[in-house]
Amino acid sequence: MATAAQKRTPARPATQKEFLYEWEGRDRNGKTVRGEMRALGENQVQASLRRQGVLTTKIKKRKLRSGKSIKPRDVAVFTRQMATMMKAGVPLLQAFDIVGRGNSNPNMARLLNDIRTDVETGTSLSSAFRKHPKYFNTLYCNLIEAGEAAGILEELLDRLALYMEKTEAIKSKIKSALMYPTAVIVVAFVVVTIIMLFVIPSFKQVFTSFGADLPAPTLFVIGMSEFFVSYWWLIFGVLIGGGYFTLQAWKRNEKFQQAVDRLLLRLPIFGALIDKSCVARWTRTLSTMFAAGVPLVEALDSVGGASGNSVYAKATTRIQQEVSTGTSLTTAMTGANLFPPMVLQMTAIGEESGSIDHMLGKAADFYEQEVDAMVAGLSSLMEPIIIVVLGVVIGGIVVSMYLPIFKLGQVV
């Protein structure tokens, strides 16, 4: 029955609409049970529950609601919840039920229900996750598979939850470091645009009535305003179109992506922050995979992509090739010319002592603390720099427009 159910699932027409059914029934012991199930119709719900030995007494259809998109943070929270419940002895399917019902995002609840249905029909948990690569990457599925094979799924879920929480923490810290200057720059651009389009033309009409020569700074600002008024559509078109095409090229062109990522690593202020975060994620990922019992060469498959930078991903591919031919991990990492001496030294000690996962974990802890310190330092450093830049730009425009008025006052 399980095999037949698995074969029918891929043949489901994509145009058929699924619904969420709330059901109530009695199990083999006569105990009242309740739950939810995503299906095409009531007959499918009854058939699935009958296979579980549940006699349905009530089935109610509830229309599926749209919800927020599923973020990596949602997956991290789900992993932590599953690890906690399985450590407490809650059966796997029941844990899925509890997490699904308690999730406020309908999209996440539907995803968990799909995975639960696959597991219920005999599919392994790792195979069920692999059907949704958008949300569960190769690293995630490999660790789950290793946990199932070794019979330590709850331990691997806990380790995976810890890894995802630390990774998401690094991402959020980098975003917070970039958010403030980005927001200020956007607001400054909007303010300057409004001044150029609406304020300066009004000053221009006043200055024309003076009948006197205007200072050079005022003429320059008026010329910029005239350009904005005449070609505002071109300016916004170039900015929006350029941003869109740059993003698409970054997504689809590997060489362009590598060039952008290489440039990011060389930025004067943020380059060091991005580099340290890549090292932290690289070492944390390899430490987690190796501690889970995944062979080194196979573990390196997931490490490059998890670093979040194509430069590190390309270097990881070379490291994997060298390690597969018998080169030590330390020697291969040294040849990449990307990793700091401390990471190389700790990797060498880990190889000699047989504790690579422990030493790489320590390196990851250190660089995560470095990222924390750099984010705090950048926040305090960027504020005066931004204030000075905004003062020069907007203050320069204001002074340029008031120079003729000051000149007129001197003549009077």
Short mmCIF file of C-alpha atoms in Angstrom, two decimals:
data_model
loop_
_atom_site.label_atom_id
_atom_site.label_comp_id
_atom_site.label_asym_id
_atom_site.label_seq_id
_atom_site.Cartn_x
_atom_site.Cartn_y
_atom_site.Cartn_z
CA MET A 1 0.00 0.00 0.00
CA ALA A 2 2.81 2.42 0.86
CA THR A 3 4.54 1.76 -2.47
CA ALA A 4 1.35 2.32 -4.40
CA ALA A 5 0.73 5.57 -2.57
CA GLN A 6 4.19 6.79 -3.42
CA LYS A 7 3.70 5.99 -7.08
CA ARG A 8 0.38 7.83 -7.25
CA THR A 9 1.77 11.04 -5.74
CA PRO A 10 3.90 12.24 -8.72
CA ALA A 11 0.99 11.61 -11.09
CA ARG A 12 -1.22 14.13 -9.30
CA PRO A 13 -2.37 16.76 -11.79
CA ALA A 14 -0.86 20.16 -11.07
CA THR A 15 -4.17 21.93 -11.78
CA GLN A 16 -6.12 20.16 -9.02
CA LYS A 17 -6.66 22.24 -5.93
CA GLU A 18 -5.85 20.79 -2.54
CA PHE A 19 -7.64 21.58 0.69
CA LEU A 20 -6.82 21.29 4.34
CA TYR A 21 -9.18 18.90 6.12
CA GLU A 22 -9.79 18.83 9.85
CA TRP A 23 -10.80 15.32 10.86
CA GLU A 24 -12.00 13.54 13.96
CA GLY A 25 -12.31 9.81 14.57
CA ARG A 26 -11.56 6.85 16.79
CA ASP A 27 -8.43 4.72 16.79
CA ARG A 28 -8.20 0.94 17.28
CA ASN A 29 -8.56 1.37 21.06
CA GLY A 30 -11.72 3.47 20.69
CA LYS A 31 -9.92 6.65 21.74
CA THR A 32 -11.03 9.90 20.11
CA VAL A 33 -8.29 11.40 17.93
CA ARG A 34 -8.17 14.61 15.89
CA GLY A 35 -5.89 16.09 13.30
CA GLU A 36 -5.42 17.88 10.00
CA MET A 37 -4.56 16.54 6.55
CA ARG A 38 -3.90 18.14 3.19
CA ALA A 39 -5.67 16.22 0.39
CA LEU A 40 -7.66 16.50 -2.83
CA GLY A 41 -10.92 15.26 -1.34
CA GLU A 42 -12.65 13.60 1.59
CA ASN A 43 -12.25 10.13 0.06
CA GLN A 44 -8.46 10.54 0.11
CA VAL A 45 -8.58 11.59 3.78
CA GLN A 46 -10.75 8.60 4.70
CA ALA A 47 -8.51 6.17 2.79
CA SER A 48 -5.36 7.52 4.42
CA LEU A 49 -6.87 7.39 7.92
CA ARG A 50 -8.25 3.90 7.32
CA ARG A 51 -4.72 2.67 6.61
CA GLN A 52 -3.72 4.08 9.99
CA GLY A 53 -6.56 2.24 11.70
CA VAL A 54 -8.65 5.36 12.35
CA LEU A 55 -12.44 5.26 11.88
CA THR A 56 -13.45 8.78 10.86
CA THR A 57 -16.56 10.33 12.38
CA LYS A 58 -16.15 13.89 11.13
CA ILE A 59 -14.29 15.53 8.24
CA LYS A 60 -14.41 19.29 7.70
CA LYS A 61 -12.84 21.08 4.76
CA ARG A 62 -10.95 24.29 5.41
CA LYS A 63 -9.78 26.38 2.50
CA LEU A 64 -6.04 26.86 2.31
CA ARG A 65 -4.95 30.37 3.20
CA SER A 66 -2.10 32.21 1.58
CA GLY A 67 0.80 32.90 3.87
CA LYS A 68 4.23 34.42 4.08
CA SER A 69 7.10 32.93 2.13
CA ILE A 70 9.19 30.34 3.95
CA LYS A 71 12.47 31.81 5.17
CA PRO A 72 15.61 29.96 6.33
CA ARG A 73 14.81 31.20 9.83
CA ASP A 74 11.50 29.30 9.69
CA VAL A 75 13.38 26.12 8.79
CA ALA A 76 15.82 26.73 11.66
CA VAL A 77 12.95 27.15 14.15
CA PHE A 78 11.28 23.99 12.84
CA THR A 79 14.53 22.04 13.21
CA ARG A 80 14.97 23.21 16.80
CA GLN A 81 11.36 22.27 17.63
CA MET A 82 11.77 18.80 16.11
CA ALA A 83 15.07 18.25 17.95
CA THR A 84 13.52 19.26 21.27
CA MET A 85 10.47 17.03 20.88
CA MET A 86 12.38 14.00 19.65
CA LYS A 87 14.81 14.33 22.56
CA ALA A 88 11.75 14.33 24.81
CA GLY A 89 10.63 11.02 23.26
CA VAL A 90 7.80 12.35 21.05
CA PRO A 91 7.30 10.06 17.99
CA LEU A 92 8.31 11.54 14.64
CA LEU A 93 4.84 11.76 13.06
CA GLN A 94 3.32 13.19 16.21
CA ALA A 95 6.10 15.79 16.35
CA PHE A 96 5.26 16.83 12.78
CA ASP A 97 1.60 17.18 13.77
CA ILE A 98 2.43 19.39 16.76
CA VAL A 99 4.84 21.64 14.85
CA GLY A 100 2.49 21.93 11.85
CA ARG A 101 -0.54 22.87 13.94
CA GLY A 102 1.44 25.39 15.95
CA ASN A 103 2.98 27.14 12.94
CA SER A 104 1.48 30.56 12.15
CA ASN A 105 2.60 30.46 8.49
CA PRO A 106 0.14 28.42 6.37
CA ASN A 107 2.81 27.79 3.72
CA MET A 108 5.15 26.27 6.30
CA ALA A 109 2.28 24.21 7.74
CA ARG A 110 1.49 22.82 4.27
CA LEU A 111 5.15 21.99 3.66
CA LEU A 112 5.38 20.09 6.94
CA ASN A 113 2.14 18.26 6.19
CA ASP A 114 3.51 17.16 2.79
CA ILE A 115 6.68 15.84 4.43
CA ARG A 116 4.67 14.08 7.13
CA THR A 117 2.48 12.40 4.50
CA ASP A 118 5.56 11.13 2.65
CA VAL A 119 7.08 9.74 5.85
CA GLU A 120 3.77 8.16 6.79
CA THR A 121 3.64 6.26 3.50
CA GLY A 122 7.09 4.72 4.06
CA THR A 123 9.50 7.31 2.65
CA SER A 124 12.61 8.00 4.71
CA LEU A 125 12.80 11.42 6.33
CA SER A 126 15.86 12.46 4.32
CA SER A 127 14.16 11.45 1.04
CA ALA A 128 11.06 13.43 2.03
CA PHE A 129 13.23 16.50 2.65
CA ARG A 130 15.05 16.04 -0.68
CA LYS A 131 11.72 16.55 -2.49
CA HIS A 132 11.85 20.19 -1.35
CA PRO A 133 15.38 21.41 -2.28
CA LYS A 134 14.20 25.05 -2.17
CA TYR A 135 13.95 24.84 1.62
CA PHE A 136 16.23 21.91 2.57
CA ASN A 137 19.65 22.02 0.94
CA THR A 138 22.09 19.17 0.37
CA LEU A 139 23.82 19.75 3.71
CA TYR A 140 20.53 19.49 5.59
CA CYS A 141 19.47 16.30 3.82
CA ASN A 142 22.89 14.67 4.17
CA LEU A 143 22.93 15.25 7.93
CA ILE A 144 19.39 13.88 8.31
CA GLU A 145 20.38 10.84 6.26
CA ALA A 146 23.47 10.30 8.43
CA GLY A 147 21.32 10.55 11.56
CA GLU A 148 18.82 8.01 10.24
CA ALA A 149 21.56 5.58 9.26
CA ALA A 150 23.32 5.81 12.64
CA GLY A 151 20.13 5.87 14.70
CA ILE A 152 20.96 9.24 16.24
CA LEU A 153 18.41 11.41 14.44
CA GLU A 154 17.54 13.51 17.50
CA GLU A 155 21.24 14.26 18.12
CA LEU A 156 21.79 15.25 14.49
CA LEU A 157 18.67 17.42 14.51
CA ASP A 158 20.02 19.22 17.58
CA ARG A 159 23.41 19.72 15.94
CA LEU A 160 21.75 20.88 12.73
CA ALA A 161 19.51 23.32 14.63
CA LEU A 162 22.55 24.77 16.40
CA TYR A 163 24.38 25.14 13.09
CA MET A 164 21.43 26.89 11.42
CA GLU A 165 20.90 29.22 14.38
CA LYS A 166 24.53 30.33 14.33
CA THR A 167 24.49 30.74 10.54
CA GLU A 168 21.33 32.81 10.61
CA ALA A 169 22.77 34.89 13.46
CA ILE A 170 25.81 35.78 11.32
CA LYS A 171 23.56 36.68 8.37
CA SER A 172 21.35 38.91 10.50
CA LYS A 173 24.37 40.70 11.99
CA ILE A 174 25.81 41.44 8.55
CA LYS A 175 22.41 42.64 7.33
CA SER A 176 22.06 44.88 10.36
CA ALA A 177 25.52 46.34 9.68
CA LEU A 178 24.56 47.10 6.06
CA MET A 179 20.96 48.17 6.77
CA TYR A 180 21.70 51.51 8.43
CA PRO A 181 24.00 53.02 5.76
CA THR A 182 21.79 51.64 2.99
CA ALA A 183 18.64 53.17 4.50
CA VAL A 184 20.35 56.53 5.03
CA ILE A 185 21.67 56.58 1.46
CA VAL A 186 18.21 55.81 0.06
CA VAL A 187 16.58 58.51 2.17
CA ALA A 188 19.29 61.01 1.18
CA PHE A 189 18.74 60.21 -2.50
CA VAL A 190 14.99 60.76 -2.12
CA VAL A 191 15.54 64.08 -0.32
CA VAL A 192 18.04 65.32 -2.93
CA THR A 193 15.66 64.28 -5.73
CA ILE A 194 12.79 66.24 -4.17
CA ILE A 195 15.05 69.29 -3.75
CA MET A 196 16.24 69.05 -7.36
CA LEU A 197 12.77 68.55 -8.85
CA PHE A 198 10.64 70.95 -6.78
CA VAL A 199 12.65 73.28 -4.52
CA ILE A 200 15.47 74.54 -6.74
CA PRO A 201 13.17 75.43 -9.72
CA SER A 202 11.31 77.79 -7.35
CA PHE A 203 14.60 79.43 -6.32
CA LYS A 204 15.54 79.72 -10.00
CA GLN A 205 12.47 81.84 -10.73
CA VAL A 206 13.33 84.17 -7.84
CA PHE A 207 16.97 84.50 -8.92
CA THR A 208 15.94 85.30 -12.51
CA SER A 209 14.17 88.45 -11.28
CA PHE A 210 17.40 89.71 -9.66
CA GLY A 211 18.96 90.44 -13.03
CA ALA A 212 22.45 89.84 -11.61
CA ASP A 213 25.15 87.28 -12.22
CA LEU A 214 24.82 84.19 -10.00
CA PRO A 215 27.75 82.55 -8.15
CA ALA A 216 29.35 79.51 -9.76
CA PRO A 217 28.10 77.04 -7.09
CA THR A 218 24.53 78.27 -7.59
CA LEU A 219 24.79 77.89 -11.37
CA PHE A 220 26.14 74.37 -10.94
CA VAL A 221 23.26 73.33 -8.67
CA ILE A 222 20.68 74.95 -10.98
CA GLY A 223 22.21 73.08 -13.92
CA MET A 224 21.91 69.78 -12.02
CA SER A 225 18.30 70.62 -11.20
CA GLU A 226 17.50 71.32 -14.85
CA PHE A 227 19.04 67.98 -15.80
CA PHE A 228 16.93 66.21 -13.15
CA VAL A 229 13.75 67.92 -14.32
CA SER A 230 14.42 67.09 -17.98
CA TYR A 231 15.72 63.53 -17.58
CA TRP A 232 14.27 62.24 -14.28
CA TRP A 233 12.72 59.31 -16.15
CA LEU A 234 16.13 58.38 -17.58
CA ILE A 235 17.85 58.61 -14.18
CA PHE A 236 15.31 56.40 -12.44
CA GLY A 237 15.19 54.04 -15.43
CA VAL A 238 18.96 53.58 -15.40
CA LEU A 239 19.05 53.02 -11.62
CA ILE A 240 16.14 50.54 -11.52
CA GLY A 241 17.04 48.79 -14.78
CA GLY A 242 20.73 48.65 -13.90
CA GLY A 243 19.93 47.18 -10.49
CA TYR A 244 17.58 44.59 -11.99
CA PHE A 245 19.96 43.47 -14.75
CA THR A 246 22.89 43.38 -12.33
CA LEU A 247 20.90 41.13 -10.00
CA GLN A 248 19.88 38.83 -12.87
CA ALA A 249 23.44 38.66 -14.17
CA TRP A 250 24.66 37.83 -10.67
CA LYS A 251 22.14 34.99 -10.42
CA ARG A 252 22.68 33.50 -13.89
CA ASN A 253 26.28 34.27 -14.85
CA GLU A 254 28.85 32.39 -12.79
CA LYS A 255 31.79 34.54 -13.93
CA PHE A 256 29.95 37.75 -13.10
CA GLN A 257 28.99 36.35 -9.69
CA GLN A 258 32.60 35.47 -8.95
CA ALA A 259 33.72 38.96 -10.00
CA VAL A 260 31.15 40.61 -7.71
CA ASP A 261 31.98 38.31 -4.79
CA ARG A 262 35.69 38.94 -5.31
CA LEU A 263 35.01 42.68 -5.30
CA LEU A 264 32.99 42.39 -2.09
CA LEU A 265 35.92 40.71 -0.36
CA ARG A 266 38.17 43.63 -1.36
CA LEU A 267 35.93 46.44 -0.12
CA PRO A 268 37.86 48.76 2.23
CA ILE A 269 35.45 48.61 5.20
CA PHE A 270 33.00 45.78 4.65
CA GLY A 271 35.37 43.40 2.85
CA ALA A 272 37.00 42.18 6.06
CA LEU A 273 33.57 41.66 7.66
CA ILE A 274 32.33 39.58 4.72
CA ASP A 275 35.58 37.60 4.62
CA LYS A 276 35.43 36.73 8.33
CA SER A 277 31.77 35.72 8.05
CA CYS A 278 32.59 33.41 5.11
CA VAL A 279 35.41 31.79 7.10
CA ALA A 280 33.10 31.36 10.11
CA ARG A 281 30.36 29.71 8.03
CA TRP A 282 32.87 27.55 6.12
CA THR A 283 34.50 26.19 9.27
CA ARG A 284 31.17 25.81 11.09
CA THR A 285 29.67 23.83 8.19
CA LEU A 286 32.64 21.48 7.80
CA SER A 287 32.80 20.98 11.58
CA THR A 288 29.10 20.06 11.71
CA MET A 289 29.31 17.67 8.75
CA PHE A 290 32.46 15.96 9.99
CA ALA A 291 31.07 15.57 13.53
CA ALA A 292 27.99 13.90 12.05
CA GLY A 293 30.17 11.18 10.55
CA VAL A 294 30.00 12.38 6.93
CA PRO A 295 33.25 11.52 5.08
CA LEU A 296 35.49 14.51 4.40
CA VAL A 297 35.24 14.42 0.60
CA GLU A 298 31.44 14.16 0.71
CA ALA A 299 31.22 16.86 3.39
CA LEU A 300 33.10 19.30 1.17
CA ASP A 301 30.25 19.03 -1.37
CA SER A 302 28.07 21.17 0.89
CA VAL A 303 30.68 23.40 2.49
CA GLY A 304 31.42 25.70 -0.46
CA GLY A 305 27.81 26.67 -1.09
CA ALA A 306 27.18 27.21 2.61
CA SER A 307 29.93 29.83 2.81
CA GLY A 308 27.74 32.25 0.86
CA ASN A 309 30.50 33.40 -1.50
CA SER A 310 31.33 31.95 -4.92
CA VAL A 311 35.06 32.60 -4.40
CA TYR A 312 35.04 30.26 -1.41
CA ALA A 313 32.78 27.82 -3.29
CA LYS A 314 35.25 27.60 -6.19
CA ALA A 315 38.18 27.20 -3.79
CA THR A 316 36.30 24.44 -1.95
CA THR A 317 35.87 22.53 -5.21
CA ARG A 318 39.65 22.59 -5.73
CA ILE A 319 40.23 21.56 -2.12
CA GLN A 320 37.84 18.63 -2.56
CA GLN A 321 39.66 17.47 -5.70
CA GLU A 322 43.04 17.61 -3.96
CA VAL A 323 41.78 15.84 -0.83
CA SER A 324 40.23 13.08 -2.96
CA THR A 325 43.66 12.39 -4.47
CA GLY A 326 45.33 11.99 -1.05
CA THR A 327 46.40 15.55 -0.19
CA SER A 328 45.89 16.55 3.42
CA LEU A 329 43.14 19.05 4.17
CA THR A 330 45.61 21.57 5.61
CA THR A 331 47.81 21.49 2.50
CA ALA A 332 44.80 21.87 0.20
CA MET A 333 43.45 24.80 2.25
CA THR A 334 46.87 26.47 2.25
CA GLY A 335 46.95 26.29 -1.56
CA ALA A 336 43.63 28.13 -1.77
CA ASN A 337 45.21 31.33 -0.32
CA LEU A 338 41.94 32.27 1.37
CA PHE A 339 42.12 31.01 4.92
CA PRO A 340 43.86 32.86 7.79
CA PRO A 341 46.93 31.27 9.39
CA MET A 342 45.01 30.53 12.58
CA VAL A 343 42.45 28.41 10.73
CA LEU A 344 45.21 26.53 8.90
CA GLN A 345 47.10 25.89 12.15
CA MET A 346 44.00 24.63 13.96
CA THR A 347 43.13 22.40 10.99
CA ALA A 348 46.64 20.95 11.06
CA ILE A 349 46.37 20.25 14.80
CA GLY A 350 42.95 18.68 14.23
CA GLU A 351 44.32 16.36 11.55
CA GLU A 352 47.21 15.28 13.74
CA SER A 353 45.04 14.67 16.81
CA GLY A 354 42.03 13.22 14.97
CA SER A 355 39.70 16.00 16.17
CA ILE A 356 39.12 18.11 13.05
CA ASP A 357 35.49 18.76 13.96
CA HIS A 358 36.44 20.09 17.41
CA MET A 359 39.23 22.36 16.15
CA LEU A 360 37.16 23.73 13.26
CA GLY A 361 34.32 24.35 15.71
CA LYS A 362 36.69 26.40 17.88
CA ALA A 363 37.82 28.36 14.82
CA ALA A 364 34.19 29.02 13.90
CA ASP A 365 33.47 30.26 17.44
CA PHE A 366 36.42 32.66 17.23
CA TYR A 367 35.43 34.15 13.87
CA GLU A 368 31.79 34.44 14.87
CA GLN A 369 32.96 36.55 17.82
CA GLU A 370 35.13 38.56 15.42
CA VAL A 371 32.05 39.24 13.25
CA ASP A 372 30.15 40.39 16.36
CA ALA A 373 32.96 42.78 17.30
CA MET A 374 33.29 44.15 13.76
CA VAL A 375 29.54 44.76 13.45
CA ALA A 376 29.57 46.70 16.72
CA GLY A 377 32.60 48.70 15.58
CA LEU A 378 31.17 49.44 12.15
CA SER A 379 27.91 50.70 13.64
CA SER A 380 29.76 53.31 15.70
CA LEU A 381 32.14 54.14 12.82
CA MET A 382 29.52 54.57 10.08
CA GLU A 383 27.36 57.10 11.95
CA PRO A 384 29.84 60.03 11.89
CA ILE A 385 30.92 59.18 8.32
CA ILE A 386 27.31 59.23 7.09
CA ILE A 387 26.57 62.45 8.98
CA VAL A 388 29.58 64.15 7.37
CA VAL A 389 28.66 62.95 3.87
CA LEU A 390 25.02 64.04 4.22
CA GLY A 391 26.13 67.38 5.67
CA VAL A 392 28.45 68.03 2.72
CA VAL A 393 25.89 67.03 0.06
CA ILE A 394 22.67 68.56 1.40
CA GLY A 395 24.43 71.41 3.19
CA GLY A 396 26.35 72.23 0.02
CA ILE A 397 23.09 72.44 -1.96
CA VAL A 398 21.44 74.68 0.64
CA VAL A 399 24.44 77.04 0.87
CA SER A 400 24.70 77.25 -2.93
CA MET A 401 21.06 78.34 -3.20
CA TYR A 402 21.43 80.99 -0.46
CA LEU A 403 24.65 82.54 -1.80
CA PRO A 404 22.77 84.92 -4.17
CA ILE A 405 20.56 86.05 -1.27
CA PHE A 406 23.65 86.80 0.83
CA LYS A 407 25.16 88.67 -2.12
CA LEU A 408 21.99 90.69 -2.54
CA GLY A 409 22.01 91.59 1.16
CA GLN A 410 25.56 92.91 0.86
CA VAL A 411 24.56 95.13 -2.10
CA VAL A 412 21.61 96.57 -0.21
#
